Amino acid sequence: MLSIQNIKAWTDKHLKGDPVIWTVVFALGMLSILVVYSATGTIAYFKYGGNTEYYLLRHSFLVILSFFAMWVAHKVDYRYYSKLSRLALWLSVPLLIFAWQFGVNLNSASRWITIPLINQSFQPSDLAKLALIINLAGMLSKRQQNIHDFKKALIPMLLWCGVICGLIAMTNLSTAILLFLTCMLLLFIGRIPVKYLAMLAFVGVFAVSIAMVVGQRGETAISRVENFINKENIPFQAQQSYIAVATGGITGKGPGNSSQRNFLPEAFSDFIFAIVVEEYGMIGAGIVILLYLTLLYRGMKAAAASGRAYGGLLSAGLSFAIVIQAMVNMGVAVGLGPITGLPLPLLSMGGTSLLFTGIAMGIILSVSRGEIEETPDALSKKQFSNLPKKEAA
């Protein structure tokens, strides 16, 4: 018979690392299943002949898959990710170019590649984002001793940030800008001089300018910003999102009782926070925001507790990437910014987004797990046991 002691013993053995992060991720995952089911019920009914559970089963499988990816990632020593990220970074360059030129076109942007045999779409930008942040943390940690050396320290980081963000911007400007800002923040934490950060900002502006002219989303981005500033021609999806938020009230309409899910485009993805507010009210929205802030706090706590510069930078970079994207998504849903098309991490329906977010959370847990297992007493015993017998005596 299960007991609290048995459950705790099982979690201590199999779910290592920061228990608060595990709890928050599981809570967001369960909420995601509930809200996505509500947001997709009508679509599934008409698209799949009355099968309202189609997206529920599909999304539940993806959530479980992302949990499994997180569990596997947290089992790996985070130091190994530095080497893996180099391969992933080099691989992401041709994948991003291929997606830009020959990828599956949805909503006037070719961001997806169809994987043969399994016939599933894959978004290379998710791989590129994760690889760039991991690699940037590794480069920063190795160059701390000569951090002021422009040629050896900064040039490689400038090139990688410019190339990856520039290629992503060809099909997804909002993701590229958000990734670039995360890289700037990580470089600042990594003690890069401000004058060099200004040079990186120039590289970013140049890359975005090229993408606005050559890429696929330049006109769309400009029109979205103009509509947000002028408030004269509010897009249909924004109008429906504002209605959902306004009618949510304090406690909401209740789970599954959303009205705007029948009118709001991308209610299960880009605007899922509007459905959260409509069904769970201001209280539910506040809890969701608190959960993301808790993730940021625990991620930064793991970064501060890490005994290695690489672990600290890695945890900080991934935490900022996830939480900043969440805040931007929620801000768009309530009218605090122009439409971006960014999903809400851990809540929105999606394949590669959920999977790579799960991997990122697993890496953060790996950082916290390493520091939890290597307590000062354990390190002292390890160092003492490695001494020659004569000295140990």
Short mmCIF file of C-alpha atoms in Angstrom, two decimals:
data_model
loop_
_atom_site.label_atom_id
_atom_site.label_comp_id
_atom_site.label_asym_id
_atom_site.label_seq_id
_atom_site.Cartn_x
_atom_site.Cartn_y
_atom_site.Cartn_z
CA MET A 1 0.00 0.00 0.00
CA LEU A 2 1.29 3.42 -0.99
CA SER A 3 2.20 5.82 1.78
CA ILE A 4 3.72 9.27 1.94
CA GLN A 5 7.03 7.71 3.03
CA ASN A 6 7.03 5.33 0.05
CA ILE A 7 6.21 8.10 -2.41
CA LYS A 8 8.94 10.30 -0.94
CA ALA A 9 11.47 7.46 -1.12
CA TRP A 10 10.57 6.86 -4.78
CA THR A 11 10.83 10.53 -5.74
CA ASP A 12 14.13 10.93 -3.86
CA LYS A 13 15.54 8.00 -5.82
CA HIS A 14 14.20 8.76 -9.31
CA LEU A 15 13.46 12.52 -9.39
CA LYS A 16 16.67 14.13 -8.23
CA GLY A 17 17.50 17.79 -8.26
CA ASP A 18 15.39 20.70 -7.08
CA PRO A 19 12.01 19.30 -5.90
CA VAL A 20 10.33 22.69 -6.35
CA ILE A 21 11.19 22.72 -10.08
CA TRP A 22 9.77 19.21 -10.46
CA THR A 23 6.56 20.29 -8.71
CA VAL A 24 6.12 23.44 -10.79
CA VAL A 25 6.73 21.65 -14.09
CA PHE A 26 4.26 18.88 -13.21
CA ALA A 27 1.67 21.47 -12.17
CA LEU A 28 2.05 23.38 -15.45
CA GLY A 29 1.90 20.12 -17.40
CA MET A 30 -1.37 19.04 -15.79
CA LEU A 31 -2.87 22.49 -16.32
CA SER A 32 -1.72 22.37 -19.94
CA ILE A 33 -3.65 19.15 -20.56
CA LEU A 34 -6.82 20.66 -19.06
CA VAL A 35 -6.63 23.96 -20.95
CA VAL A 36 -5.59 22.45 -24.29
CA TYR A 37 -8.49 19.97 -24.05
CA SER A 38 -10.87 22.84 -23.47
CA ALA A 39 -9.37 24.99 -26.25
CA THR A 40 -9.38 22.22 -28.87
CA GLY A 41 -12.68 20.46 -28.13
CA THR A 42 -14.72 22.31 -30.76
CA ILE A 43 -12.00 22.10 -33.42
CA ALA A 44 -11.57 18.38 -32.85
CA TYR A 45 -15.34 17.79 -33.01
CA PHE A 46 -15.69 19.29 -36.48
CA LYS A 47 -12.33 18.18 -37.86
CA TYR A 48 -12.38 14.57 -36.66
CA GLY A 49 -16.04 13.63 -36.88
CA GLY A 50 -17.09 14.20 -33.30
CA ASN A 51 -13.89 12.86 -31.73
CA THR A 52 -13.38 15.65 -29.19
CA GLU A 53 -10.62 13.70 -27.43
CA TYR A 54 -8.27 13.61 -30.44
CA TYR A 55 -6.13 16.59 -29.39
CA LEU A 56 -6.44 15.63 -25.72
CA LEU A 57 -4.81 12.24 -26.34
CA ARG A 58 -2.22 13.68 -28.71
CA HIS A 59 -1.25 16.51 -26.39
CA SER A 60 -1.21 14.26 -23.33
CA PHE A 61 1.24 11.97 -25.12
CA LEU A 62 3.46 14.96 -25.96
CA VAL A 63 3.36 16.19 -22.36
CA ILE A 64 4.38 12.74 -21.11
CA LEU A 65 7.13 12.65 -23.76
CA SER A 66 8.43 16.03 -22.60
CA PHE A 67 8.44 14.77 -18.98
CA PHE A 68 10.44 11.74 -20.11
CA ALA A 69 12.88 13.99 -22.00
CA MET A 70 13.26 16.11 -18.87
CA TRP A 71 13.88 13.01 -16.74
CA VAL A 72 16.53 11.69 -19.14
CA ALA A 73 18.20 15.11 -19.41
CA HIS A 74 18.39 15.53 -15.64
CA LYS A 75 20.16 12.17 -15.34
CA VAL A 76 23.07 13.37 -17.51
CA ASP A 77 25.90 15.35 -15.93
CA TYR A 78 25.36 18.89 -17.20
CA ARG A 79 29.04 19.23 -18.13
CA TYR A 80 28.52 16.83 -21.05
CA TYR A 81 26.04 19.20 -22.68
CA SER A 82 28.85 21.59 -23.59
CA LYS A 83 30.29 19.08 -26.07
CA LEU A 84 26.88 18.01 -27.37
CA SER A 85 25.88 21.63 -27.98
CA ARG A 86 28.73 22.18 -30.44
CA LEU A 87 27.48 19.37 -32.65
CA ALA A 88 23.90 20.59 -32.30
CA LEU A 89 24.94 24.14 -33.17
CA TRP A 90 26.73 23.09 -36.36
CA LEU A 91 23.79 20.85 -37.28
CA SER A 92 21.23 23.59 -36.71
CA VAL A 93 22.78 25.92 -39.32
CA PRO A 94 21.97 23.76 -42.39
CA LEU A 95 18.63 22.78 -40.84
CA LEU A 96 17.63 26.45 -40.44
CA ILE A 97 18.68 27.21 -44.02
CA PHE A 98 16.77 24.20 -45.32
CA ALA A 99 13.64 25.17 -43.36
CA TRP A 100 13.86 28.74 -44.67
CA GLN A 101 14.16 27.67 -48.31
CA PHE A 102 12.36 24.33 -48.51
CA GLY A 103 10.44 23.87 -45.25
CA VAL A 104 6.72 23.33 -44.75
CA ASN A 105 4.93 26.66 -45.14
CA LEU A 106 2.33 27.50 -42.51
CA ASN A 107 0.94 31.00 -41.90
CA SER A 108 3.29 32.50 -44.54
CA ALA A 109 6.42 31.15 -42.84
CA SER A 110 8.41 27.99 -43.57
CA ARG A 111 9.68 27.13 -40.09
CA TRP A 112 9.08 23.39 -40.14
CA ILE A 113 10.82 20.38 -41.65
CA THR A 114 8.90 17.14 -42.14
CA ILE A 115 10.83 14.17 -40.76
CA PRO A 116 10.72 11.22 -43.19
CA LEU A 117 9.23 7.87 -42.16
CA ILE A 118 7.37 9.22 -39.10
CA ASN A 119 5.87 12.12 -41.12
CA GLN A 120 6.07 14.56 -38.21
CA SER A 121 7.05 18.22 -38.42
CA PHE A 122 10.14 19.50 -36.67
CA GLN A 123 11.05 23.12 -35.93
CA PRO A 124 14.85 23.59 -36.17
CA SER A 125 14.73 26.92 -34.34
CA ASP A 126 13.93 25.08 -31.07
CA LEU A 127 17.11 23.01 -31.43
CA ALA A 128 19.13 26.08 -32.41
CA LYS A 129 17.91 28.10 -29.41
CA LEU A 130 18.85 25.40 -26.93
CA ALA A 131 22.22 24.72 -28.59
CA LEU A 132 23.17 28.41 -28.72
CA ILE A 133 22.44 29.07 -25.05
CA ILE A 134 24.31 25.94 -23.92
CA ASN A 135 27.27 26.70 -26.17
CA LEU A 136 27.35 30.34 -25.13
CA ALA A 137 27.46 29.33 -21.46
CA GLY A 138 30.35 26.98 -22.26
CA MET A 139 32.32 29.60 -24.18
CA LEU A 140 31.80 32.18 -21.46
CA SER A 141 32.94 29.84 -18.69
CA LYS A 142 36.12 28.89 -20.56
CA ARG A 143 37.01 32.50 -21.36
CA GLN A 144 36.61 34.01 -17.89
CA GLN A 145 40.37 34.44 -17.54
CA ASN A 146 40.70 36.43 -20.78
CA ILE A 147 37.20 37.88 -20.93
CA HIS A 148 38.55 41.27 -22.09
CA ASP A 149 40.36 39.78 -25.08
CA PHE A 150 38.24 40.87 -28.03
CA LYS A 151 39.72 38.49 -30.59
CA LYS A 152 39.83 35.31 -28.50
CA ALA A 153 36.86 35.85 -26.22
CA LEU A 154 34.23 37.86 -28.03
CA ILE A 155 34.58 37.20 -31.77
CA PRO A 156 33.40 33.54 -31.62
CA MET A 157 30.41 34.47 -29.46
CA LEU A 158 29.51 37.41 -31.70
CA LEU A 159 29.62 35.20 -34.78
CA TRP A 160 27.47 32.43 -33.33
CA CYS A 161 24.87 34.83 -31.93
CA GLY A 162 24.69 36.72 -35.22
CA VAL A 163 24.50 33.62 -37.44
CA ILE A 164 21.91 31.68 -35.40
CA CYS A 165 19.68 34.65 -34.58
CA GLY A 166 19.96 35.90 -38.17
CA LEU A 167 18.91 32.55 -39.67
CA ILE A 168 16.00 32.19 -37.23
CA ALA A 169 14.91 35.75 -38.05
CA MET A 170 14.44 34.79 -41.71
CA THR A 171 11.26 32.94 -40.76
CA ASN A 172 10.56 33.95 -37.14
CA LEU A 173 11.54 37.47 -36.09
CA SER A 174 10.01 37.38 -32.61
CA THR A 175 11.86 34.18 -31.65
CA ALA A 176 15.13 35.58 -33.01
CA ILE A 177 14.79 38.86 -31.10
CA LEU A 178 13.90 37.09 -27.87
CA LEU A 179 16.85 34.70 -28.24
CA PHE A 180 19.18 37.59 -28.99
CA LEU A 181 18.07 39.47 -25.86
CA THR A 182 18.57 36.31 -23.79
CA CYS A 183 22.11 36.00 -25.19
CA MET A 184 22.79 39.65 -24.32
CA LEU A 185 21.62 39.03 -20.76
CA LEU A 186 23.75 35.90 -20.46
CA LEU A 187 26.82 37.75 -21.76
CA PHE A 188 26.22 40.52 -19.24
CA ILE A 189 26.04 37.96 -16.42
CA GLY A 190 29.21 36.41 -17.84
CA ARG A 191 31.10 39.70 -17.29
CA ILE A 192 31.42 40.74 -20.93
CA PRO A 193 32.35 44.47 -20.96
CA VAL A 194 29.53 46.85 -21.82
CA LYS A 195 31.38 48.27 -24.83
CA TYR A 196 31.46 44.79 -26.35
CA LEU A 197 27.77 44.30 -25.58
CA ALA A 198 27.11 47.48 -27.57
CA MET A 199 28.95 45.90 -30.50
CA LEU A 200 26.82 42.78 -30.13
CA ALA A 201 23.70 44.96 -30.15
CA PHE A 202 24.90 46.45 -33.44
CA VAL A 203 25.36 42.94 -34.85
CA GLY A 204 21.83 42.08 -33.74
CA VAL A 205 20.28 45.17 -35.32
CA PHE A 206 22.17 44.45 -38.54
CA ALA A 207 21.02 40.82 -38.62
CA VAL A 208 17.38 41.77 -37.96
CA SER A 209 17.53 44.47 -40.64
CA ILE A 210 18.77 41.95 -43.19
CA ALA A 211 16.03 39.52 -42.13
CA MET A 212 13.37 42.23 -42.49
CA VAL A 213 14.38 42.71 -46.13
CA VAL A 214 15.36 39.20 -47.20
CA GLY A 215 13.28 37.08 -44.82
CA GLN A 216 9.64 36.03 -44.90
CA ARG A 217 8.17 37.95 -41.96
CA GLY A 218 9.36 41.53 -42.42
CA GLU A 219 6.06 43.02 -43.62
CA THR A 220 4.07 41.03 -41.05
CA ALA A 221 6.28 42.24 -38.20
CA ILE A 222 6.00 45.88 -39.30
CA SER A 223 2.20 45.72 -39.62
CA ARG A 224 1.86 44.10 -36.18
CA VAL A 225 3.95 46.79 -34.52
CA GLU A 226 2.04 49.56 -36.34
CA ASN A 227 -1.32 48.07 -35.32
CA PHE A 228 -0.22 47.86 -31.71
CA ILE A 229 1.06 51.45 -31.62
CA ASN A 230 -1.81 53.07 -33.49
CA LYS A 231 -4.63 51.00 -31.93
CA GLU A 232 -6.69 51.76 -35.03
CA ASN A 233 -6.77 48.34 -36.61
CA ILE A 234 -6.61 45.75 -33.83
CA PRO A 235 -6.16 42.26 -35.34
CA PHE A 236 -9.07 39.84 -34.98
CA GLN A 237 -7.15 37.39 -32.79
CA ALA A 238 -6.13 40.19 -30.43
CA GLN A 239 -9.74 41.38 -30.14
CA GLN A 240 -10.95 37.89 -29.23
CA SER A 241 -8.12 37.49 -26.73
CA TYR A 242 -9.06 40.75 -25.01
CA ILE A 243 -12.68 39.62 -24.80
CA ALA A 244 -11.64 36.34 -23.18
CA VAL A 245 -9.49 38.17 -20.63
CA ALA A 246 -12.19 40.77 -19.90
CA THR A 247 -14.91 38.18 -19.30
CA GLY A 248 -12.81 35.98 -17.02
CA GLY A 249 -13.38 38.08 -13.93
CA ILE A 250 -11.88 37.13 -10.58
CA THR A 251 -12.61 33.41 -10.50
CA GLY A 252 -13.31 32.68 -14.18
CA LYS A 253 -16.08 30.76 -15.91
CA GLY A 254 -14.80 27.39 -14.77
CA PRO A 255 -12.80 24.62 -16.51
CA GLY A 256 -14.16 23.81 -19.97
CA ASN A 257 -16.58 26.75 -20.02
CA SER A 258 -14.69 29.07 -22.34
CA SER A 259 -16.77 30.86 -24.97
CA GLN A 260 -13.93 32.50 -26.91
CA ARG A 261 -12.28 29.17 -27.75
CA ASN A 262 -14.83 29.00 -30.57
CA PHE A 263 -13.65 32.31 -32.06
CA LEU A 264 -10.05 32.84 -30.98
CA PRO A 265 -7.47 31.62 -33.53
CA GLU A 266 -4.57 29.65 -32.03
CA ALA A 267 -6.42 29.44 -28.71
CA PHE A 268 -4.47 26.27 -27.91
CA SER A 269 -1.06 27.79 -28.70
CA ASP A 270 -0.21 31.50 -29.02
CA PHE A 271 -3.24 32.68 -27.02
CA ILE A 272 -3.68 29.88 -24.54
CA PHE A 273 -3.16 32.30 -21.64
CA ALA A 274 -6.37 34.10 -22.68
CA ILE A 275 -8.24 30.81 -22.22
CA VAL A 276 -6.57 30.36 -18.82
CA VAL A 277 -7.79 33.80 -17.73
CA GLU A 278 -11.31 33.22 -19.11
CA GLU A 279 -11.76 29.85 -17.41
CA TYR A 280 -9.75 30.33 -14.20
CA GLY A 281 -9.99 34.09 -13.79
CA MET A 282 -7.53 36.51 -12.32
CA ILE A 283 -6.74 34.05 -9.53
CA GLY A 284 -5.76 31.31 -11.99
CA ALA A 285 -3.73 33.76 -14.07
CA GLY A 286 -1.91 34.95 -10.97
CA ILE A 287 -1.06 31.37 -10.01
CA VAL A 288 0.34 30.69 -13.49
CA ILE A 289 2.50 33.82 -13.36
CA LEU A 290 3.67 32.84 -9.87
CA LEU A 291 4.65 29.37 -11.13
CA TYR A 292 6.83 30.88 -13.87
CA LEU A 293 8.44 33.31 -11.44
CA THR A 294 9.12 30.37 -9.12
CA LEU A 295 10.86 28.58 -12.00
CA LEU A 296 13.02 31.65 -12.56
CA TYR A 297 13.85 31.96 -8.86
CA ARG A 298 14.75 28.27 -8.46
CA GLY A 299 16.75 28.31 -11.69
CA MET A 300 18.73 31.32 -10.51
CA LYS A 301 19.16 29.71 -7.10
CA ALA A 302 20.67 26.65 -8.79
CA ALA A 303 22.92 29.01 -10.77
CA ALA A 304 24.08 30.82 -7.63
CA ALA A 305 24.72 27.54 -5.79
CA SER A 306 26.68 25.99 -8.64
CA GLY A 307 30.35 25.53 -7.86
CA ARG A 308 31.30 25.98 -11.50
CA ALA A 309 30.89 29.00 -13.76
CA TYR A 310 29.52 26.82 -16.55
CA GLY A 311 26.74 25.36 -14.40
CA GLY A 312 25.71 28.78 -13.15
CA LEU A 313 25.65 30.36 -16.60
CA LEU A 314 23.83 27.35 -18.06
CA SER A 315 21.06 27.38 -15.48
CA ALA A 316 20.69 31.16 -15.66
CA GLY A 317 20.56 31.25 -19.47
CA LEU A 318 17.96 28.50 -19.82
CA SER A 319 15.83 29.89 -16.96
CA PHE A 320 15.76 33.35 -18.51
CA ALA A 321 14.97 31.95 -21.98
CA ILE A 322 11.92 30.02 -20.74
CA VAL A 323 10.50 32.62 -18.35
CA ILE A 324 11.06 35.66 -20.59
CA GLN A 325 9.22 33.89 -23.42
CA ALA A 326 6.39 33.08 -21.02
CA MET A 327 6.11 36.69 -19.89
CA VAL A 328 6.10 37.96 -23.49
CA ASN A 329 3.38 35.47 -24.45
CA MET A 330 1.19 36.42 -21.50
CA GLY A 331 1.80 40.12 -22.15
CA VAL A 332 0.59 39.75 -25.73
CA ALA A 333 -2.58 37.95 -24.60
CA VAL A 334 -3.58 40.84 -22.33
CA GLY A 335 -2.60 43.60 -24.76
CA LEU A 336 0.80 44.68 -23.41
CA GLY A 337 2.64 44.01 -26.66
CA PRO A 338 2.20 43.31 -30.38
CA ILE A 339 1.31 39.81 -31.56
CA THR A 340 4.42 37.63 -31.71
CA GLY A 341 3.38 34.06 -32.43
CA LEU A 342 5.41 32.73 -29.51
CA PRO A 343 3.95 29.72 -27.65
CA LEU A 344 3.62 29.68 -23.86
CA PRO A 345 6.33 27.27 -22.61
CA LEU A 346 5.01 24.15 -20.86
CA LEU A 347 1.39 25.18 -21.46
CA SER A 348 0.80 25.62 -25.20
CA MET A 349 0.11 22.67 -27.45
CA GLY A 350 3.10 21.80 -29.58
CA GLY A 351 5.58 19.09 -30.46
CA THR A 352 9.18 20.30 -30.66
CA SER A 353 8.48 23.27 -28.39
CA LEU A 354 7.30 21.00 -25.55
CA LEU A 355 10.10 18.51 -26.14
CA PHE A 356 12.96 21.02 -26.11
CA THR A 357 11.46 22.92 -23.17
CA GLY A 358 11.42 19.62 -21.28
CA ILE A 359 15.09 19.05 -22.17
CA ALA A 360 15.95 22.58 -21.02
CA MET A 361 14.20 22.00 -17.69
CA GLY A 362 16.06 18.70 -17.33
CA ILE A 363 19.40 20.46 -17.83
CA ILE A 364 18.50 23.01 -15.14
CA LEU A 365 17.61 20.09 -12.84
CA SER A 366 20.94 18.47 -13.70
CA VAL A 367 22.74 21.60 -12.52
CA SER A 368 20.79 21.62 -9.24
CA ARG A 369 21.19 17.85 -8.89
CA GLY A 370 24.95 18.05 -9.20
CA GLU A 371 25.23 20.65 -6.49
CA ILE A 372 22.82 18.80 -4.19
CA GLU A 373 24.81 15.58 -4.50
CA GLU A 374 28.19 17.28 -4.15
CA THR A 375 27.72 18.82 -0.71
CA PRO A 376 30.78 20.29 1.05
CA ASP A 377 31.01 17.21 3.31
CA ALA A 378 30.84 14.87 0.33
CA LEU A 379 33.51 16.84 -1.51
CA SER A 380 35.77 16.82 1.54
CA LYS A 381 35.42 13.04 1.87
CA LYS A 382 36.09 12.63 -1.86
CA GLN A 383 39.22 14.78 -1.68
CA PHE A 384 40.37 13.01 1.50
CA SER A 385 39.91 9.57 -0.07
CA ASN A 386 42.02 10.62 -3.06
CA LEU A 387 45.02 11.50 -0.87
CA PRO A 388 47.95 9.07 -0.69
CA LYS A 389 47.66 6.72 2.28
CA LYS A 390 50.66 8.29 3.99
CA GLU A 391 49.07 11.77 3.85
CA ALA A 392 45.64 10.47 4.77
CA ALA A 393 47.08 8.88 7.85
#
